[in-house]
Short mmCIF file of C-alpha atoms in Angstrom, two decimals:
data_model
loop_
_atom_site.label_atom_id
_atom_site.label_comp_id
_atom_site.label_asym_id
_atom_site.label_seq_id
_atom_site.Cartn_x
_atom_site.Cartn_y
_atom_site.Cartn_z
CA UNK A 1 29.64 6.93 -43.30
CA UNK A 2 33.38 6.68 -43.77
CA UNK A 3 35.40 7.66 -41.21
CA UNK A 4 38.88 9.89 -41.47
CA UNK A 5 40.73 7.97 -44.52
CA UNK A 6 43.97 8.90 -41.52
CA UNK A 7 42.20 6.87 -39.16
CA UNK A 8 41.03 4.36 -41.27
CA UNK A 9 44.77 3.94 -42.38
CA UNK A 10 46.16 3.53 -38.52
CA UNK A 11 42.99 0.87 -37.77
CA UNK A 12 44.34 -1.16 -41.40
CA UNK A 13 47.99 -0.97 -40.02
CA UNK A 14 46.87 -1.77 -36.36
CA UNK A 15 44.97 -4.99 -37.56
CA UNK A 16 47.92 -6.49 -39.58
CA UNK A 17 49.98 -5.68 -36.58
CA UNK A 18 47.26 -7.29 -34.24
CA UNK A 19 47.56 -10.11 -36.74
CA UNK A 20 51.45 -10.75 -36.58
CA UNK A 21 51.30 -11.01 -33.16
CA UNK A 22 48.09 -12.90 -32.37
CA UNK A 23 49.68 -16.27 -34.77
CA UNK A 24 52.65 -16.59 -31.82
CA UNK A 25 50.03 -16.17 -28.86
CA UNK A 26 48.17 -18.95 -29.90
CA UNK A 27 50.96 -21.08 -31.41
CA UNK A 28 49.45 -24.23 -30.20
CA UNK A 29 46.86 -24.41 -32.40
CA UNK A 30 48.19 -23.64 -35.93
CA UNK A 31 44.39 -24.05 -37.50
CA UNK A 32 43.70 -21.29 -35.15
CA UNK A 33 46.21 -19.41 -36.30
CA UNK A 34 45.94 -19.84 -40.12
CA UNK A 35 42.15 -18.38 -39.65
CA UNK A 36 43.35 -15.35 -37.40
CA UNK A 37 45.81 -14.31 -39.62
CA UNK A 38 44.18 -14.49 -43.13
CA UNK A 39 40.90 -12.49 -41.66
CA UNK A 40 43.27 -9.98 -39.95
CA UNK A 41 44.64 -9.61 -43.39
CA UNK A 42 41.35 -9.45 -44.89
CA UNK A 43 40.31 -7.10 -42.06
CA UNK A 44 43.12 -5.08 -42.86
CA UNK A 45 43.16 -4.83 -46.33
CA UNK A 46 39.31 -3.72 -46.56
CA UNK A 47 39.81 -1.00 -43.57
CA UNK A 48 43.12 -0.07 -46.70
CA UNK A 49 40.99 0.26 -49.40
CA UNK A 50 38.24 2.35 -47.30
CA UNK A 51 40.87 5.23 -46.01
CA UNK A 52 42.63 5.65 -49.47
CA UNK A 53 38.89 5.67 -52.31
CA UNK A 54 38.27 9.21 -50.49
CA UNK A 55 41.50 10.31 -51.49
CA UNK A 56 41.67 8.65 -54.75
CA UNK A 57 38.23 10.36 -55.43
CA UNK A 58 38.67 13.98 -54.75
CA UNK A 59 42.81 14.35 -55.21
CA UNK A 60 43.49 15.71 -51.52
CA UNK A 61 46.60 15.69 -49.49
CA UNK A 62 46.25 14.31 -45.98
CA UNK A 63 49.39 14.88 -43.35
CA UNK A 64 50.18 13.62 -40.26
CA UNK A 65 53.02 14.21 -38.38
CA UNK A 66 54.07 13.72 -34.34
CA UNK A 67 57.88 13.80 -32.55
CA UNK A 68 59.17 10.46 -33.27
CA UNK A 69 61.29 8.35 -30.92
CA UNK A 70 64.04 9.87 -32.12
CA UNK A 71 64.89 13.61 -32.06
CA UNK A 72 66.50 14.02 -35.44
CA UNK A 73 63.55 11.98 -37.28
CA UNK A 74 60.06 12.77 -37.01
CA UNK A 75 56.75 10.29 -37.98
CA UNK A 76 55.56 11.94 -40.60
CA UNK A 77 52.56 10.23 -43.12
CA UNK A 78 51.61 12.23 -46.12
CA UNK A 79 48.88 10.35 -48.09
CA UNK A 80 48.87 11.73 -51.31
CA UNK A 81 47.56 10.10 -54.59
CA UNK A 82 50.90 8.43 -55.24
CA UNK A 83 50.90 6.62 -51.76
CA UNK A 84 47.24 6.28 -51.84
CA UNK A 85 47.45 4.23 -54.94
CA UNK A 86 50.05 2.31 -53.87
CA UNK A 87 47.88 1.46 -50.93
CA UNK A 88 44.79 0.34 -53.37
CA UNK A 89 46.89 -2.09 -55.18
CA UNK A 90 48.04 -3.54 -51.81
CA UNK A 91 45.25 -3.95 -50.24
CA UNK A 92 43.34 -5.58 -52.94
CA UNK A 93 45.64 -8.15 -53.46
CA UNK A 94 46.10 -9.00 -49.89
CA UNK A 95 42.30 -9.35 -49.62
CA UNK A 96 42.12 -11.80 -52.66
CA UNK A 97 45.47 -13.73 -51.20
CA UNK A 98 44.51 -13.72 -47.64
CA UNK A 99 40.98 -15.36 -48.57
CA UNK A 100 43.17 -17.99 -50.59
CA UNK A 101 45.29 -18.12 -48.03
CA UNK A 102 42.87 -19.94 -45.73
CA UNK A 103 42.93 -23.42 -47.72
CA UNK A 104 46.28 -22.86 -49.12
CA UNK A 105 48.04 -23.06 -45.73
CA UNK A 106 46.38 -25.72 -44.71
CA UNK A 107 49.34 -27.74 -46.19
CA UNK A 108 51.91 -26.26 -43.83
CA UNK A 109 50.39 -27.30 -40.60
CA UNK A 110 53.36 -28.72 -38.47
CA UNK A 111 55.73 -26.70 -40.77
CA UNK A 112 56.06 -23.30 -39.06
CA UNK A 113 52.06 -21.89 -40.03
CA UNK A 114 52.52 -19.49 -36.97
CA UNK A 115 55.90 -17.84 -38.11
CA UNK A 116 54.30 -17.62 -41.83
CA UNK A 117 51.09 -15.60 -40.59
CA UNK A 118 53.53 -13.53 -38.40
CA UNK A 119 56.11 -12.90 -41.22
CA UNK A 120 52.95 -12.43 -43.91
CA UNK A 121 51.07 -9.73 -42.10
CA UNK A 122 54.50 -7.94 -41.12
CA UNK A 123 55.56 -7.90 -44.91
CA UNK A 124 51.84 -6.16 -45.66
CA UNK A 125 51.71 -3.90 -42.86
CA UNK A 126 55.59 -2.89 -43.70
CA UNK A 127 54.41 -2.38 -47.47
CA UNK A 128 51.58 -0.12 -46.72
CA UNK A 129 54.00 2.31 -43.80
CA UNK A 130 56.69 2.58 -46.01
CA UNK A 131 54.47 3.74 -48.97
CA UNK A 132 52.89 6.21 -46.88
CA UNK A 133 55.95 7.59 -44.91
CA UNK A 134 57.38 11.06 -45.20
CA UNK A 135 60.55 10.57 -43.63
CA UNK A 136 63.91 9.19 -44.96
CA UNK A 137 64.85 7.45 -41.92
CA UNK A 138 61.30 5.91 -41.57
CA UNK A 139 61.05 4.82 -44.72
CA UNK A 140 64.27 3.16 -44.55
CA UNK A 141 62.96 1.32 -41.58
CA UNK A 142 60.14 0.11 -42.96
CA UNK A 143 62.12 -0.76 -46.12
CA UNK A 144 64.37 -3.12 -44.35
CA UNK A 145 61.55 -5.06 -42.65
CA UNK A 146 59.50 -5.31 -45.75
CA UNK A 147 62.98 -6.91 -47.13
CA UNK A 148 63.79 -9.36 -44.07
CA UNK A 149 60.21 -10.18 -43.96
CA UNK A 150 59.76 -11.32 -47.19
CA UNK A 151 63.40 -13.07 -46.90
CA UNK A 152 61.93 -15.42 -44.32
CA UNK A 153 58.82 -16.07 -46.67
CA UNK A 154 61.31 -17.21 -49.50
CA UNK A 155 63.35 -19.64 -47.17
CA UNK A 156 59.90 -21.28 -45.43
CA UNK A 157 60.98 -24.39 -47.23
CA UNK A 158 64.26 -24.88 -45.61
CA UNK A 159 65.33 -26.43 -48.46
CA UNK A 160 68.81 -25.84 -49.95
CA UNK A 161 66.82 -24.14 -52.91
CA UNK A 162 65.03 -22.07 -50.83
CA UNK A 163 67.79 -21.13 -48.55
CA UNK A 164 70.14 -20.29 -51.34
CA UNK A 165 67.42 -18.18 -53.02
CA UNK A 166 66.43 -16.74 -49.79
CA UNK A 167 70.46 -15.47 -49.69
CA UNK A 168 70.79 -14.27 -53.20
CA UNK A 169 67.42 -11.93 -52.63
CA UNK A 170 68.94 -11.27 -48.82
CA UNK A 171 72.41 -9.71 -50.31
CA UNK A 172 70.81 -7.79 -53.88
CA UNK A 173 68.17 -6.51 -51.73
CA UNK A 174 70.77 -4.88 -48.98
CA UNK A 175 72.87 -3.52 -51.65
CA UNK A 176 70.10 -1.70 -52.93
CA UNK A 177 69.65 -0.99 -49.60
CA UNK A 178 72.67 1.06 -49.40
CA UNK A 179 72.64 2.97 -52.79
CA UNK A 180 69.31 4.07 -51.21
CA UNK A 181 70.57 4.78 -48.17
CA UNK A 182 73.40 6.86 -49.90
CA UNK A 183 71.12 8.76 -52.06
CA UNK A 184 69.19 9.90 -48.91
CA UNK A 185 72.35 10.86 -46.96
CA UNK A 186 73.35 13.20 -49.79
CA UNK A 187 69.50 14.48 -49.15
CA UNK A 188 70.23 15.09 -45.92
CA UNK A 189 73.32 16.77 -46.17
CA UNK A 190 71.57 19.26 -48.64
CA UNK A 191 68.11 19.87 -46.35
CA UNK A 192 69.43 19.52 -43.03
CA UNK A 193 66.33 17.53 -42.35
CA UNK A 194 65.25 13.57 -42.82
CA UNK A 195 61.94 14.79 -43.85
CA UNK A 196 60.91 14.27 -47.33
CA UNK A 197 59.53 17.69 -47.63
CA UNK A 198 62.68 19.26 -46.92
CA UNK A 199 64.34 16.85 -49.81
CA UNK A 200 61.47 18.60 -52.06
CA UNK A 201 62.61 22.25 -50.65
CA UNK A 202 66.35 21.56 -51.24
CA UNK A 203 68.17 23.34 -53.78
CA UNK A 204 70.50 20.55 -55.70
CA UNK A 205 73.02 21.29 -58.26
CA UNK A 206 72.59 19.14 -61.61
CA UNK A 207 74.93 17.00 -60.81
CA UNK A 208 74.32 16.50 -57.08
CA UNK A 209 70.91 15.96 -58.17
CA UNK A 210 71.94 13.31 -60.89
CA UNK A 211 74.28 11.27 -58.66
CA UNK A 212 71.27 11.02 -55.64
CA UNK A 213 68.73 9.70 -58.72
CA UNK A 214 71.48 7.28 -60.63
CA UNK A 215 71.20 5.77 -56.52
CA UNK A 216 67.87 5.69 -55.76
CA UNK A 217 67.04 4.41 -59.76
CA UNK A 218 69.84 1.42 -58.92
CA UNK A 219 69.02 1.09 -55.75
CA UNK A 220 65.05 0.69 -56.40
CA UNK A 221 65.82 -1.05 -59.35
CA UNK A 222 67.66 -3.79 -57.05
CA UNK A 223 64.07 -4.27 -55.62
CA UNK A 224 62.09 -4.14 -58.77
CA UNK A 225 63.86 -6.74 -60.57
CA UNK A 226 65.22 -4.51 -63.17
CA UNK A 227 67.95 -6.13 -64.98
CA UNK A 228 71.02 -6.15 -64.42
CA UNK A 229 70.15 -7.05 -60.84
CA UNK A 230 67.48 -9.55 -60.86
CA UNK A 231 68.97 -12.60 -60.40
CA UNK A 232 67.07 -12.76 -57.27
CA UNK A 233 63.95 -12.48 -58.73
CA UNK A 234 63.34 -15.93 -60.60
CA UNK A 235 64.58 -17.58 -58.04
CA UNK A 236 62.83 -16.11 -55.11
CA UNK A 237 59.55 -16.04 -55.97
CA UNK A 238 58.91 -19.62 -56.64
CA UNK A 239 60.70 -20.23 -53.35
CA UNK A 240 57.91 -18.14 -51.34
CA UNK A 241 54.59 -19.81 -50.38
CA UNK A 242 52.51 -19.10 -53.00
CA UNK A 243 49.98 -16.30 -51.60
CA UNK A 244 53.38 -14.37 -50.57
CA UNK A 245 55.23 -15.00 -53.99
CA UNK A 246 51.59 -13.11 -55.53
CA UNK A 247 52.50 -10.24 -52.99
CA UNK A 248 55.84 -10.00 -54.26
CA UNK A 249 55.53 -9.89 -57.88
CA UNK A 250 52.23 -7.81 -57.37
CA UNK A 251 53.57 -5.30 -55.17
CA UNK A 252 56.91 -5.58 -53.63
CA UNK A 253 58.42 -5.39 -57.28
CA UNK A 254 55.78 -2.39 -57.83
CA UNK A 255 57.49 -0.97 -54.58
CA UNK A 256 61.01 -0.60 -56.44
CA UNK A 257 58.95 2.03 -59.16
CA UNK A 258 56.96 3.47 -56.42
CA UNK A 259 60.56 4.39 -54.85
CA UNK A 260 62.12 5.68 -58.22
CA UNK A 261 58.92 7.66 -58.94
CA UNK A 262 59.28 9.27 -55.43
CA UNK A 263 62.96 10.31 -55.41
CA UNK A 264 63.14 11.08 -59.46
CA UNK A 265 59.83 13.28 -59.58
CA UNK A 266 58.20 13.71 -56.17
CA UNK A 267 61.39 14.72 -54.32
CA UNK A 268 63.79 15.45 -57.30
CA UNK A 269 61.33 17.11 -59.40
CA UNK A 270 62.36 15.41 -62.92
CA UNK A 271 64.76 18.37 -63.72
CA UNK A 272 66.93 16.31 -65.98
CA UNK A 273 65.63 14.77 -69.35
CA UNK A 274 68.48 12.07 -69.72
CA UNK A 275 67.06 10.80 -66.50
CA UNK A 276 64.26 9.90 -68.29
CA UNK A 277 66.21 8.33 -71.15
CA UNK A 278 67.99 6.20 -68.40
CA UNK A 279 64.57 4.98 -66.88
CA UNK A 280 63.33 4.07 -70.87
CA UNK A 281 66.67 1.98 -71.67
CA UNK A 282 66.51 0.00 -69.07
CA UNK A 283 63.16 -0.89 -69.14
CA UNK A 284 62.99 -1.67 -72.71
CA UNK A 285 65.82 -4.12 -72.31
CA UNK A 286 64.01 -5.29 -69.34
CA UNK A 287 61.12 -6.19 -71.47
CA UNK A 288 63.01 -7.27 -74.26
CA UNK A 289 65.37 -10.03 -72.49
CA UNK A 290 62.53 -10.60 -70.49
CA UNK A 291 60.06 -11.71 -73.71
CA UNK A 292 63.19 -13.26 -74.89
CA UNK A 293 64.25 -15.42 -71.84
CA UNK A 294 60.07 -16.46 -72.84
CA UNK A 295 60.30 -17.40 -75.52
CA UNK A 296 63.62 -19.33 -75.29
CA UNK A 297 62.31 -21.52 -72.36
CA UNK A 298 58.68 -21.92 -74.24
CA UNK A 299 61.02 -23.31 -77.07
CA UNK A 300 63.46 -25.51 -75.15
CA UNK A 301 59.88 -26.85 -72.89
CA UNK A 302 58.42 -27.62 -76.43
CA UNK A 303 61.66 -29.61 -78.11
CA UNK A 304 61.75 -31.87 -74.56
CA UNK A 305 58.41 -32.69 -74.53
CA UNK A 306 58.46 -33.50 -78.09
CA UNK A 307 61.96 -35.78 -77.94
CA UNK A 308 61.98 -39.55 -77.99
#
């Protein structure tokens, strides 16, 4: 019998934690430490999938919320079918990657194994918190180590490639950071409260309203890849070791739409319709110069391979 999908959610977070740390305790033996942290992941993931099916299933709304280190911020979780979602699609791939993961890494034994199972299972367990937060500060937290823990996956090379695409992806991803981090303040200054139920209570003008979604839709967008800011992205991914370039593009990028769905309907309510219309341009020319960029590297691929 399943246990509280709650619970089961702090046991999936406590295991990739458990597994970030255990890789730099036994740091002498980097085959040990390949094995513990792909099962922790695997661990992990599985414990992720059995707290959010319950949820999926039957539509509920679990909270939990205790006084947080700090007094103007508390812990909140809300797992709602949104987050719980969210955590499906991360914890399936990180099961599939994590069991790849075990052969895979094999190839950076005396290369800094350790650091990668300690950076890996802090960029999952940051994914999975930040999706389930309730709090603005919180979530910005966990939003900044997801970002500097997948930074040090890109530049695990230590090549000048991977260094210079670890930078590009460091400084896009920080000034999404702060449009986010505006759009929030604004939040806060309307609710008096960091709590993301007190963004939903607020009462926003239209144009208050518009500004905090044109900075959380640019801001996310910065993390999703959306063009005009993802010159990062092409250059990143290939960078990262291969099971954490999957995570990226599978989730990380998802993240960026997970955080303009939250702000522009959860919190904001979707009271606008040109929001909508700002959302559909840029993801059709997304897609378009996307399919283009395609098909105009399929062509120049073909014309070198065919040249005397």
């Amino acid at each position: 019998m399943m246990g509280n999908p709650l619970e089961l959610l702090l046991i999936s977070l406590a295991i990739y934690v458990a597994g970030a740390i255990l890789p730099l305790l036994f740091s002498r033996s980097e085959q040990l430490v390949i094995k513990l942290s792909g099962i922790a992941s695997m661990i992990g993931g599985a414990f992720g999938l059995l707290a959010v099916i319950p949820v999926l299933l039957s539509g509920q709304i679990l909270t939990f919320a205790i006084a947080g280190p700090f007094s103007f911020a508390n812990f909140v979780v809300r797992l709602d079918g949104l987050a719980a979602f969210m955590v499906m699609v991360i914890s399936l791939l990180v099961v599939v990657t994590s069991l790849y993961s075990l052969s895979y890494v094999q190839e950076y034994i005396g290369k800094g194994a350790r650091y990668m199972g300690f950076f890996m299972n802090l960029f999952i367990a940051s994914m999975v918190a930040l999706v389930v937060v309730d709090n603005a500060f919180y979530f910005l937290v966990f939003f900044e180590m997801m970002s500097l823990a997948s930074y040090f996956l890109v530049i695990t090379e230590q090549d000048e490639e991977a260094v210079n695409a670890g930078l590009l992806y460091f400084l896009i991803a920080h000034a999404g950071s702060v449009l986010i981090m505006i759009a929030f303040f604004i939040l806060y200054k309307e609710s008096g409260s960091m709590d993301f139920d007190s963004f939903r209570q607020a009462t926003l003008s239209t144009p208050t309203a518009s500004v905090v979604f044109l900075l959380a839709f640019f801001g996310f967008g910065a993390k999703a890849g959306m063009i005009p800011l993802h010159g990062w992205l092409p250059r990143a991914h290939p960078a990262a070791p291969s099971h954490a370039s999957a995570l990226m593009s599978g989730v990380m990028v998802k993240i960026g739409i997970f955080g303009i769905i939250k702000v522009g309907i959860d919190i904001l309510g979707a009271t606008t319709a040109w929001w909508g219309l700002v959302v559909l341009a840029f993801g059709a020319v997304s897609a378009v110069l996307g399919y283009f960029t395609l098909w105009l590297s399929m062509i120049l691929k073909s014309c070198w391979l065919t040249t005397p």
